[in-house]
Amino acid sequence: TLDPATAYETDTPANSVSFDIEGDPSCHIEDDSANTVTLSATTPVDVYNVVCSGGTADGDTFDDYTDGSFEVLQAEPTITYTGPSGVIADGRTSATLTATMSNSSCDTSLIEYWINGSQVTSPWSIPAGGGVFTVEARFTGDLNCAAANSGETYLVIAGAGASSTATARRSPFPRR
């Protein structure tokens, strides 16, 4: 036990070690099979080993290094639905659904289109009579890119042959 009446050292002495690096070590990244890996935008998601050797300090050669690691994570892209939206009353019978991705290394062939909760293909055949639809672009994800979702966009399509002009009708009920 410590005696509260005794003054003890309150400052921690500074500890430091310094040396001059005279030659940088050589480091490379390798996979679990000890194959050297060159990092790029398409390097597969994995944890890689960082291996170093060589280098000197104050005339002494470093002989022993602790290997490190380098983790390549999935990209987290955003997807934006860019196809038709809003009110469409031009009589079309199909719609080309499109989307863009924020990361060009993601496989855009994996983009799916969903309308009212069901997967559809593009071009999408508009049901006779039109209707109100929720459209969504989804990216299912791949080895290098995480899944993403555009969120819902609303699309109102008038039936085939409809025009964007409205005809006013007189109410059968008299005004009061």
Tab-separated table of C-alpha atoms in Angstrom:
chain	number	residue	atom	x	y	z
A	1	THR	CA	0.000	0.000	0.000
A	2	LEU	CA	1.045	3.570	-0.641
A	3	ASP	CA	1.479	6.023	2.176
A	4	PRO	CA	-0.686	9.086	1.404
A	5	ALA	CA	1.740	11.310	3.305
A	6	THR	CA	4.605	10.444	0.966
A	7	ALA	CA	5.127	12.475	-2.241
A	8	TYR	CA	5.518	10.247	-5.269
A	9	GLU	CA	6.842	11.077	-8.751
A	10	THR	CA	3.902	12.318	-10.806
A	11	ASP	CA	5.669	12.915	-14.118
A	12	THR	CA	6.266	9.941	-16.340
A	13	PRO	CA	9.801	10.107	-17.731
A	14	ALA	CA	9.990	10.397	-21.502
A	15	ASN	CA	10.986	7.205	-23.262
A	16	SER	CA	12.187	7.475	-26.802
A	17	VAL	CA	14.208	5.477	-29.217
A	18	SER	CA	15.558	7.022	-32.349
A	19	PHE	CA	17.697	5.853	-35.211
A	20	ASP	CA	18.431	6.979	-38.724
A	21	ILE	CA	17.098	4.871	-41.584
A	22	GLU	CA	19.893	4.740	-44.121
A	23	GLY	CA	18.220	2.466	-46.623
A	24	ASP	CA	14.506	1.878	-46.988
A	25	PRO	CA	13.323	-1.671	-46.660
A	26	SER	CA	11.786	-3.332	-49.688
A	27	CYS	CA	8.145	-4.294	-49.139
A	28	HIS	CA	5.608	-6.041	-51.297
A	29	ILE	CA	2.097	-7.411	-50.991
A	30	GLU	CA	1.416	-11.096	-51.490
A	31	ASP	CA	-1.468	-13.522	-51.291
A	32	ASP	CA	-1.664	-16.593	-49.059
A	33	SER	CA	0.293	-18.600	-51.656
A	34	ALA	CA	3.212	-16.094	-51.461
A	35	ASN	CA	2.454	-14.730	-54.951
A	36	THR	CA	3.182	-11.021	-55.318
A	37	VAL	CA	0.001	-8.984	-55.815
A	38	THR	CA	-0.168	-5.688	-57.702
A	39	LEU	CA	-2.917	-3.510	-56.274
A	40	SER	CA	-5.368	-1.894	-58.679
A	41	ALA	CA	-9.018	-0.912	-58.829
A	42	THR	CA	-9.867	-4.518	-59.700
A	43	THR	CA	-7.788	-6.298	-57.022
A	44	PRO	CA	-10.085	-8.951	-55.524
A	45	VAL	CA	-11.479	-8.391	-52.036
A	46	ASP	CA	-9.203	-10.205	-49.579
A	47	VAL	CA	-6.675	-9.723	-46.794
A	48	TYR	CA	-3.135	-9.667	-48.196
A	49	ASN	CA	0.230	-10.041	-46.453
A	50	VAL	CA	2.702	-7.146	-46.414
A	51	VAL	CA	6.232	-8.567	-46.418
A	52	CYS	CA	9.352	-6.404	-45.964
A	53	SER	CA	13.079	-7.082	-46.064
A	54	GLY	CA	16.353	-5.122	-46.229
A	55	GLY	CA	16.977	-1.618	-45.001
A	56	THR	CA	19.597	-0.450	-42.520
A	57	ALA	CA	19.659	1.791	-39.457
A	58	ASP	CA	22.824	3.210	-37.924
A	59	GLY	CA	24.873	0.704	-39.900
A	60	ASP	CA	22.870	-2.313	-38.743
A	61	THR	CA	20.832	-4.303	-41.228
A	62	PHE	CA	17.293	-5.170	-40.295
A	63	ASP	CA	17.009	-8.930	-40.496
A	64	ASP	CA	13.609	-9.481	-38.979
A	65	TYR	CA	10.302	-7.830	-39.763
A	66	THR	CA	6.851	-8.551	-38.509
A	67	ASP	CA	4.610	-9.076	-41.514
A	68	GLY	CA	1.651	-6.798	-41.748
A	69	SER	CA	-1.621	-7.055	-43.599
A	70	PHE	CA	-3.508	-5.029	-46.152
A	71	GLU	CA	-7.249	-5.512	-46.547
A	72	VAL	CA	-9.062	-4.787	-49.784
A	73	LEU	CA	-12.740	-4.126	-49.024
A	74	GLN	CA	-15.783	-4.168	-51.283
A	75	ALA	CA	-16.590	-0.836	-52.872
A	76	GLU	CA	-19.884	0.638	-51.676
A	77	PRO	CA	-21.382	2.052	-54.857
A	78	THR	CA	-24.475	4.162	-55.231
A	79	ILE	CA	-26.975	3.359	-57.933
A	80	THR	CA	-29.260	5.954	-59.485
A	81	TYR	CA	-32.357	5.122	-61.501
A	82	THR	CA	-32.236	7.282	-64.657
A	83	GLY	CA	-35.165	5.874	-66.648
A	84	PRO	CA	-38.608	7.373	-67.124
A	85	SER	CA	-40.330	8.821	-64.070
A	86	GLY	CA	-43.176	11.146	-63.191
A	87	VAL	CA	-46.303	11.303	-65.366
A	88	ILE	CA	-46.161	9.900	-68.881
A	89	ALA	CA	-49.159	10.238	-71.174
A	90	ASP	CA	-47.689	9.816	-74.633
A	91	GLY	CA	-49.308	6.468	-75.448
A	92	ARG	CA	-46.116	4.429	-75.238
A	93	THR	CA	-46.422	0.686	-74.746
A	94	SER	CA	-42.919	0.060	-73.404
A	95	ALA	CA	-40.275	1.881	-71.385
A	96	THR	CA	-36.511	1.502	-71.384
A	97	LEU	CA	-35.319	1.273	-67.789
A	98	THR	CA	-31.813	2.618	-67.089
A	99	ALA	CA	-29.536	3.271	-64.130
A	100	THR	CA	-26.024	4.541	-63.436
A	101	MET	CA	-23.484	3.367	-60.854
A	102	SER	CA	-20.946	5.488	-58.975
A	103	ASN	CA	-18.176	2.882	-59.286
A	104	SER	CA	-17.032	1.824	-62.755
A	105	SER	CA	-15.371	-1.361	-61.469
A	106	CYS	CA	-18.769	-2.830	-60.506
A	107	ASP	CA	-20.370	-5.246	-62.986
A	108	THR	CA	-23.325	-3.201	-64.277
A	109	SER	CA	-24.776	-6.286	-65.996
A	110	LEU	CA	-25.943	-7.242	-62.486
A	111	ILE	CA	-28.346	-4.281	-62.273
A	112	GLU	CA	-31.928	-5.453	-61.883
A	113	TYR	CA	-35.133	-3.473	-62.327
A	114	TRP	CA	-38.139	-3.931	-60.067
A	115	ILE	CA	-41.622	-2.547	-60.625
A	116	ASN	CA	-44.242	-2.784	-57.885
A	117	GLY	CA	-42.086	-5.373	-56.113
A	118	SER	CA	-41.582	-7.708	-59.095
A	119	GLN	CA	-38.428	-8.050	-61.163
A	120	VAL	CA	-38.825	-6.989	-64.811
A	121	THR	CA	-36.555	-6.719	-67.840
A	122	SER	CA	-35.782	-3.643	-69.905
A	123	PRO	CA	-37.434	-2.640	-72.123
A	124	TRP	CA	-40.473	-3.130	-69.913
A	125	SER	CA	-43.868	-3.724	-71.511
A	126	ILE	CA	-46.341	-1.331	-69.973
A	127	PRO	CA	-49.594	-3.041	-68.971
A	128	ALA	CA	-52.644	-2.079	-71.042
A	129	GLY	CA	-54.461	0.753	-69.346
A	130	GLY	CA	-51.299	2.115	-67.701
A	131	GLY	CA	-51.283	2.716	-63.979
A	132	VAL	CA	-49.228	3.958	-61.058
A	133	PHE	CA	-45.932	2.136	-60.549
A	134	THR	CA	-42.968	2.183	-58.190
A	135	VAL	CA	-39.720	1.620	-60.044
A	136	GLU	CA	-36.468	0.612	-58.407
A	137	ALA	CA	-32.979	-0.231	-59.687
A	138	ARG	CA	-31.021	-2.752	-57.621
A	139	PHE	CA	-27.430	-3.913	-57.887
A	140	THR	CA	-27.063	-7.431	-56.496
A	141	GLY	CA	-23.377	-6.988	-55.681
A	142	ASP	CA	-20.333	-8.885	-56.900
A	143	LEU	CA	-16.972	-9.901	-55.506
A	144	ASN	CA	-15.627	-6.340	-55.538
A	145	CYS	CA	-18.779	-4.288	-54.990
A	146	ALA	CA	-21.444	-4.398	-52.288
A	147	ALA	CA	-25.153	-4.520	-53.132
A	148	ALA	CA	-26.912	-1.185	-53.680
A	149	ASN	CA	-30.457	0.065	-54.158
A	150	SER	CA	-31.673	3.243	-55.886
A	151	GLY	CA	-34.754	3.690	-53.751
A	152	GLU	CA	-38.221	3.939	-55.245
A	153	THR	CA	-39.225	6.278	-58.049
A	154	TYR	CA	-42.860	6.786	-58.943
A	155	LEU	CA	-44.116	6.459	-62.480
A	156	VAL	CA	-47.663	7.268	-63.605
A	157	ILE	CA	-48.523	6.058	-67.093
A	158	ALA	CA	-51.785	6.847	-68.849
A	159	GLY	CA	-53.297	3.993	-70.866
A	160	ALA	CA	-52.312	3.413	-74.486
A	161	GLY	CA	-53.715	6.074	-76.797
A	162	ALA	CA	-54.142	8.604	-73.980
A	163	SER	CA	-52.954	12.137	-74.420
A	164	SER	CA	-51.579	14.585	-71.930
A	165	THR	CA	-54.553	16.921	-72.286
A	166	ALA	CA	-57.577	16.617	-70.035
A	167	THR	CA	-61.191	17.179	-71.013
A	168	ALA	CA	-63.369	19.043	-68.540
A	169	ARG	CA	-66.803	17.570	-67.974
A	170	ARG	CA	-69.799	19.337	-66.539
A	171	SER	CA	-70.941	17.855	-63.275
A	172	PRO	CA	-74.424	16.355	-63.319
A	173	PHE	CA	-74.970	17.904	-59.891
A	174	PRO	CA	-76.060	21.524	-59.724
A	175	ARG	CA	-73.889	24.052	-57.890
A	176	ARG	CA	-75.205	25.515	-54.691
